[in-house]
Amino acid sequence: RRGGPTGIAMGAAAGAAAAGTFGLGLCAKRTRRPRACGGGPSAADARGQAIAGNAPRTRSTALNVVGVNPGGDQATDEDTYVGRFDGSEARHASPAMAAASQGAGAADTDVASLPTSAKWSVLSSRVEGLVAELSQVVGKQDAYCISQSTGEGPAMKAVREKMLATPWAEEWSAGRTMFSYGEEMSTDPLEALLLKQLAHLAGARKILEVGMFVGYGSVAMLEGAPEAELVSLEIDPYLKGWLAECLSDMPTLANRHRVVLGPALDSFPTLKGEQFNLVFVDANKAEYRRYVELILEHDLLAPGGTIVADNVLYNGYPYVDRHFDAQPQRRGFGDAVQEFNAWVRDHPALEQVVLPIRDGVSLIRRRPASA
C-alpha cells in the first residue's frame, strides 16, 4: 500500500529525502510480472481490480485487469494490469511495516551532523537542512507510531511473518497465484491495529471484509472482537489456502473466519439476510461506490454499523492536480476514489469522516434519523 499522500504535499524535495531514507522506487512503469509488493497501484488498487473480478476491465484511464499467470498466455498490452508497478522494490512496503519487523529497539541514525533549516544563512544549505528536517518529521512518523503502539496478537504476528517470508515472485512465476503479490497489498501494521480497535469498540458480532489478500486485517479484527464471525470476500483460492495453513494451529480463531471465493460484486447477493456491525472495504477502487450501494440495497449493514473504506486519499490523487502525477497510470483509480468520496459526502442517508491515516481511511455510517 505504499506511503501516504503526505509526501506529495511536501513537494519533490521531501519526496527525494523520503526516497533516500527508505529506498522507495519512483519509476511508474507497470509491466512487471512479479508484483513482489502486492498491489501495484496500492494494496487496494492492485488487489482492487482482482477482487472485483472484472477482467479485463477499463474505466476511464484505469488499468485493465487480466487474471493470467505465467502458466497461461501472458498479457503484454501496455494498459493491462499484471501486477505491481516497477520501481516499487523497497525493502518494505512502508516505514510502519519496516518498524514492525525490526521492533522498537531499532537504532536511530546519528543526525547530529545534518544541517537544519534554521542554522544556516546560505540558501543551498538552508534548503538541505529543510529537506533533512522533513525526512525526520515526515519520514519517521509512521515508524514512530507503530513503535509506540501495542496490540499485535499471535495471529497477526503469524500472518505478517509468513507474508514477509513468502516468495511471492516465485509463486506468481510458478502459476500458483492469480496475480503477482507482495506485502504492499496487505493492510499496514498501524492500520491493522486501528481495525482491531474499531472492531473492539463496535463490540462487533459479525464483520464483513471486501478484499482479504493474506488476511492480516482479517485476523486483526478477529482478535479485536473475540466473539465475532468474519466473512471475507476473496477471488483467489490460493490466498484462502495460504491463510488456512497459517492459522492451522489457531482453530478457535480460524473457525470464526469464513472466506467466500469469487468476484466481490457476485458475492454480495449471496450474503442477503445477513447483517454486519463492521464492514471493511479494501478492494477495487473503481467499484467502491457499487460496493456501498449493494451493502445498502441488501441491508447488510446492521443498525449502528460502520463501513470503513481504505485508500480514500489514494496517494493524494483525489486532491492533487494531475500536473503533479508521478505515476499517471494511477490517475483513473484516483478519479474513482474522488468520485466515491463526493458521492458518500452528498448521500442523503450517509455521513462520513475522512481521516489522513496512511493512504486515507473513511468511517461511514447511516445518518441518524434526527439529523
C-alpha positions as CSV (number, residue, x, y, z in Angstrom):
1,R,0.0,0.0,0.0
2,R,2.9,2.5,-0.3
3,G,3.4,5.6,1.7
4,G,0.6,8.0,2.4
5,P,-0.1,11.1,0.4
6,T,1.7,13.5,2.8
7,G,4.9,13.2,0.8
8,I,3.1,14.6,-2.3
9,A,2.1,17.7,-0.4
10,M,5.6,18.2,1.0
11,G,6.9,18.5,-2.6
12,A,9.7,17.0,-4.6
13,A,12.4,17.8,-2.0
14,A,10.7,15.9,0.8
15,G,9.9,13.1,-1.6
16,A,13.5,12.8,-2.5
17,A,14.5,12.7,1.1
18,A,12.0,10.1,1.9
19,A,13.1,8.0,-1.0
20,G,16.7,8.2,0.1
21,T,15.7,7.3,3.6
22,F,13.6,4.3,2.8
23,G,14.8,3.2,-0.6
24,L,11.4,3.9,-2.3
25,G,11.4,3.5,-6.1
26,L,9.9,6.2,-8.2
27,C,9.5,4.5,-11.6
28,A,6.0,4.3,-12.7
29,K,6.2,1.6,-15.4
30,R,3.9,-1.3,-14.6
31,T,4.5,-4.2,-16.9
32,R,6.5,-6.3,-14.4
33,R,5.0,-9.7,-13.8
34,P,6.1,-10.4,-10.2
35,R,4.3,-7.9,-8.1
36,A,6.6,-8.5,-5.2
37,C,4.9,-6.0,-3.0
38,G,1.4,-6.8,-3.9
39,G,-0.9,-4.1,-5.0
40,G,0.6,-2.4,-8.0
41,P,-1.2,0.9,-7.5
42,S,-1.8,0.0,-3.9
43,A,-2.9,-2.5,-1.5
44,A,-6.3,-1.7,-2.9
45,D,-5.8,-0.8,-6.5
46,A,-3.7,-3.8,-7.4
47,R,-5.9,-6.1,-5.5
48,G,-8.9,-4.0,-6.2
49,Q,-9.2,-4.9,-9.8
50,A,-8.5,-8.5,-8.9
51,I,-11.1,-8.8,-6.2
52,A,-13.8,-7.2,-8.3
53,G,-13.3,-9.9,-10.8
54,N,-13.8,-7.6,-13.8
55,A,-11.0,-9.0,-16.0
56,P,-10.4,-7.3,-18.3
57,R,-12.0,-4.0,-17.2
58,T,-11.5,-0.5,-18.4
59,R,-12.6,2.6,-16.5
60,S,-11.5,5.9,-18.0
61,T,-7.7,5.7,-17.5
62,A,-7.9,2.9,-15.0
63,L,-5.9,-0.2,-15.8
64,N,-7.3,-3.3,-17.4
65,V,-7.0,-6.3,-15.2
66,V,-6.1,-9.7,-16.6
67,G,-6.0,-12.6,-14.2
68,V,-3.5,-14.6,-16.3
69,N,-0.4,-16.0,-14.7
70,P,2.7,-17.3,-16.4
71,G,1.1,-20.7,-16.7
72,G,-1.1,-19.2,-19.4
73,D,-0.8,-16.6,-22.1
74,Q,1.0,-13.6,-20.7
75,A,-0.7,-10.3,-21.4
76,T,1.6,-7.7,-22.9
77,D,-0.6,-4.7,-23.6
78,E,0.8,-1.6,-22.0
79,D,-2.6,-0.8,-20.5
80,T,-3.0,-4.2,-18.9
81,Y,-2.5,-4.5,-15.2
82,V,-0.5,-7.6,-14.4
83,G,1.0,-6.8,-11.0
84,R,2.9,-4.3,-9.1
85,F,4.5,-1.2,-10.6
86,D,8.1,-1.4,-11.4
87,G,10.1,0.8,-9.2
88,S,8.3,-0.3,-6.1
89,E,11.0,-2.6,-4.9
90,A,11.6,-1.1,-1.4
91,R,12.8,-3.4,1.3
92,H,9.4,-3.0,2.9
93,A,6.1,-1.6,1.7
94,S,6.0,1.1,4.3
95,P,8.1,2.5,7.2
96,A,5.5,1.1,9.6
97,M,6.0,-2.4,8.2
98,A,9.7,-2.0,8.5
99,A,9.4,-0.8,12.1
100,A,7.1,-3.7,12.9
101,S,9.6,-6.1,11.5
102,Q,12.6,-4.5,13.3
103,G,11.0,-3.9,16.7
104,A,11.0,-0.9,18.8
105,G,14.7,-1.2,19.6
106,A,16.0,-0.4,16.2
107,A,18.9,2.1,16.4
108,D,18.3,5.6,15.2
109,T,20.8,7.1,12.7
110,D,23.0,9.8,14.2
111,V,21.6,13.1,12.8
112,A,23.9,15.5,14.7
113,S,25.9,16.2,11.6
114,L,23.0,17.0,9.4
115,P,22.1,20.7,8.6
116,T,18.8,22.2,9.8
117,S,16.7,24.9,8.2
118,A,17.5,27.4,11.0
119,K,21.2,27.1,11.5
120,W,22.4,28.3,8.1
121,S,22.2,31.6,6.2
122,V,23.3,30.3,2.9
123,L,20.3,29.3,0.8
124,S,21.5,26.0,-0.5
125,S,22.5,24.8,3.0
126,R,19.1,26.1,4.3
127,V,17.3,24.1,1.7
128,E,19.4,21.0,2.5
129,G,18.5,21.5,6.1
130,L,14.8,21.8,5.4
131,V,14.9,18.5,3.4
132,A,16.7,16.8,6.3
133,E,14.1,18.0,8.8
134,L,11.3,16.9,6.5
135,S,12.8,13.5,6.2
136,Q,12.8,13.3,10.0
137,V,9.4,14.8,10.7
138,V,7.5,13.2,7.8
139,G,9.6,10.1,7.1
140,K,9.7,8.8,10.7
141,Q,6.1,9.4,11.6
142,D,4.7,6.0,10.7
143,A,7.6,4.1,12.1
144,Y,7.4,6.0,15.4
145,C,3.6,5.5,15.7
146,I,4.0,1.7,15.2
147,S,6.9,1.5,17.6
148,Q,4.8,3.1,20.3
149,S,1.7,1.0,19.5
150,T,0.9,-2.3,21.1
151,G,-1.7,-4.9,20.4
152,E,-0.4,-7.2,17.6
153,G,-1.6,-10.6,18.8
154,P,-0.3,-14.1,17.9
155,A,-2.4,-14.5,14.8
156,M,-1.5,-11.1,13.4
157,K,2.2,-11.8,14.1
158,A,2.0,-15.2,12.4
159,V,0.3,-13.8,9.3
160,R,2.7,-10.8,9.0
161,E,5.8,-13.0,9.4
162,K,4.6,-15.6,6.9
163,M,3.7,-12.8,4.4
164,L,7.2,-11.4,4.6
165,A,8.8,-14.8,4.2
166,T,6.7,-15.9,1.2
167,P,8.5,-15.8,-2.1
168,W,5.6,-14.1,-3.9
169,A,7.5,-13.6,-7.2
170,E,8.2,-17.4,-7.3
171,E,4.6,-18.2,-6.5
172,W,3.5,-16.0,-9.4
173,S,6.1,-17.3,-11.8
174,A,5.0,-20.9,-11.0
175,G,1.4,-20.1,-11.8
176,R,0.1,-20.7,-8.3
177,T,-1.4,-17.2,-7.8
178,M,-3.9,-15.3,-9.9
179,F,-1.8,-12.1,-9.6
180,S,1.7,-11.2,-8.5
181,Y,1.5,-10.4,-4.9
182,G,3.7,-8.8,-2.2
183,E,3.5,-7.0,1.1
184,E,2.2,-3.6,-0.1
185,M,-1.1,-5.3,-0.8
186,S,-1.5,-6.1,2.8
187,T,-3.2,-3.9,5.4
188,D,-0.3,-1.9,7.1
189,P,0.5,-2.7,10.7
190,L,-0.7,0.6,12.0
191,E,-3.9,0.5,10.1
192,A,-4.4,-3.2,11.2
193,L,-4.2,-2.1,14.8
194,L,-6.7,0.6,14.1
195,L,-9.1,-2.0,12.7
196,K,-8.5,-4.2,15.7
197,Q,-9.5,-1.3,18.0
198,L,-12.6,-0.4,15.8
199,A,-13.8,-4.0,16.0
200,H,-13.4,-3.9,19.8
201,L,-15.1,-0.5,20.2
202,A,-18.0,-1.7,18.0
203,G,-18.5,-4.8,20.0
204,A,-18.8,-6.4,16.6
205,R,-20.6,-9.8,16.3
206,K,-20.4,-10.0,12.5
207,I,-17.8,-8.4,10.3
208,L,-17.6,-8.2,6.5
209,E,-14.3,-7.7,4.6
210,V,-14.3,-6.9,0.9
211,G,-10.8,-7.9,-0.2
212,M,-8.7,-10.1,2.0
213,F,-5.3,-10.7,0.5
214,V,-3.3,-12.6,3.2
215,G,-5.7,-11.8,5.9
216,Y,-3.6,-9.5,8.2
217,G,-6.5,-7.1,8.6
218,S,-8.9,-10.1,8.9
219,V,-7.1,-11.6,11.9
220,A,-6.7,-8.1,13.4
221,M,-10.4,-7.7,13.5
222,L,-10.9,-11.2,14.8
223,E,-8.5,-10.5,17.6
224,G,-10.2,-7.3,18.4
225,A,-13.7,-8.8,18.5
226,P,-13.2,-12.3,20.1
227,E,-16.8,-13.3,19.7
228,A,-17.3,-12.1,16.2
229,E,-17.7,-14.1,12.9
230,L,-15.8,-12.5,10.0
231,V,-16.7,-13.1,6.3
232,S,-14.1,-12.2,3.7
233,L,-14.8,-11.8,0.0
234,E,-11.7,-13.0,-1.9
235,I,-11.2,-14.0,-5.5
236,D,-8.0,-16.1,-5.3
237,P,-8.3,-19.6,-3.9
238,Y,-4.5,-19.6,-3.3
239,L,-4.9,-17.0,-0.6
240,K,-7.7,-18.8,1.1
241,G,-5.4,-21.9,1.4
242,W,-2.4,-19.7,2.4
243,L,-4.2,-18.2,5.4
244,A,-5.8,-21.5,6.4
245,E,-2.4,-23.1,6.6
246,C,-1.1,-20.1,8.6
247,L,-3.9,-20.4,11.1
248,S,-3.8,-24.2,11.4
249,D,-2.5,-24.0,15.0
250,M,-5.2,-21.5,16.0
251,P,-8.5,-23.3,15.3
252,T,-10.6,-21.2,17.7
253,L,-9.9,-18.1,15.7
254,A,-9.9,-19.8,12.3
255,N,-13.3,-21.3,12.9
256,R,-14.7,-17.8,13.2
257,H,-13.5,-16.9,9.7
258,R,-15.4,-17.7,6.5
259,V,-13.9,-16.9,3.1
260,V,-16.3,-16.5,0.2
261,L,-14.5,-17.1,-3.1
262,G,-15.3,-15.2,-6.2
263,P,-15.7,-11.7,-7.6
264,A,-16.9,-9.4,-4.9
265,L,-19.8,-8.0,-6.9
266,D,-21.1,-11.5,-7.5
267,S,-20.7,-12.4,-3.8
268,F,-22.7,-9.6,-2.2
269,P,-26.1,-11.1,-3.2
270,T,-25.2,-14.4,-1.6
271,L,-25.0,-12.6,1.8
272,K,-28.6,-11.3,1.7
273,G,-30.2,-11.9,5.1
274,E,-27.0,-11.4,7.0
275,Q,-26.1,-8.1,8.8
276,F,-22.7,-6.9,9.8
277,N,-21.7,-4.5,12.5
278,L,-18.5,-3.6,10.8
279,V,-17.6,-3.6,7.1
280,F,-14.0,-3.1,5.8
281,V,-13.7,-2.2,2.1
282,D,-10.3,-2.5,0.6
283,A,-10.7,-3.7,-3.0
284,N,-11.3,-2.3,-6.5
285,K,-11.2,1.5,-6.2
286,A,-13.4,1.9,-9.3
287,E,-16.1,-0.3,-7.6
288,Y,-16.2,1.3,-4.2
289,R,-19.5,3.1,-4.9
290,R,-21.1,-0.1,-6.1
291,Y,-19.9,-2.0,-3.0
292,V,-21.6,0.5,-0.7
293,E,-24.7,0.6,-2.9
294,L,-25.0,-3.2,-2.7
295,I,-24.4,-3.1,1.1
296,L,-27.3,-0.7,1.4
297,E,-29.6,-2.4,-1.2
298,H,-29.2,-5.8,0.5
299,D,-29.5,-4.3,4.0
300,L,-26.1,-5.8,5.0
301,L,-25.2,-3.0,7.5
302,A,-26.6,-3.7,10.9
303,P,-28.2,-0.8,12.8
304,G,-25.4,1.3,14.3
305,G,-22.9,-0.4,12.0
306,T,-19.9,1.3,10.4
307,I,-18.3,1.0,7.0
308,V,-14.5,1.5,6.9
309,A,-13.2,2.4,3.4
310,D,-9.4,2.2,2.8
311,N,-7.3,4.2,0.4
312,V,-9.7,7.1,0.2
313,L,-6.8,9.6,-0.2
314,Y,-5.1,7.3,-2.7
315,N,-1.6,8.7,-2.9
316,G,-3.0,12.2,-3.0
317,Y,-4.6,11.8,-6.4
318,P,-8.1,12.8,-5.4
319,Y,-7.0,16.3,-4.4
320,V,-3.6,16.9,-6.2
321,D,-3.7,18.3,-9.7
322,R,-2.8,15.8,-12.4
323,H,0.1,18.1,-13.4
324,F,1.9,16.5,-10.5
325,D,1.1,12.9,-11.3
326,A,4.2,10.9,-10.7
327,Q,2.5,7.7,-11.9
328,P,-0.1,8.7,-14.5
329,Q,-1.4,5.1,-14.6
330,R,-2.9,5.6,-11.2
331,R,-5.0,8.6,-12.2
332,G,-8.0,6.5,-13.2
333,F,-8.2,5.0,-9.7
334,G,-7.6,8.4,-8.1
335,D,-10.5,9.9,-10.0
336,A,-12.7,6.9,-9.0
337,V,-11.8,7.5,-5.4
338,Q,-12.5,11.2,-5.7
339,E,-16.0,10.4,-7.2
340,F,-16.7,7.9,-4.4
341,N,-15.8,10.3,-1.6
342,A,-18.0,13.0,-3.1
343,W,-20.9,10.5,-3.6
344,V,-20.8,9.5,0.0
345,R,-20.5,13.1,1.1
346,D,-23.6,14.0,-0.8
347,H,-25.6,10.9,0.0
348,P,-28.7,11.9,2.0
349,A,-28.6,8.7,4.1
350,L,-24.9,8.6,4.9
351,E,-22.3,10.6,6.8
352,Q,-18.6,10.1,6.8
353,V,-15.4,11.4,8.3
354,V,-12.2,11.1,6.2
355,L,-9.0,10.6,8.2
356,P,-5.4,11.1,6.9
357,I,-4.3,7.7,8.3
358,R,-1.8,6.2,5.9
359,D,-3.4,6.3,2.5
360,G,-6.7,7.6,3.9
361,V,-9.5,5.9,5.8
362,S,-13.2,6.9,5.8
363,L,-15.6,6.0,8.6
364,I,-19.1,5.8,7.1
365,R,-22.4,5.2,8.8
366,R,-26.1,5.8,8.2
367,R,-27.1,9.3,9.0
368,P,-29.1,9.4,12.3
369,A,-32.9,9.9,11.8
370,S,-32.8,13.1,13.9
371,A,-30.1,14.7,11.7
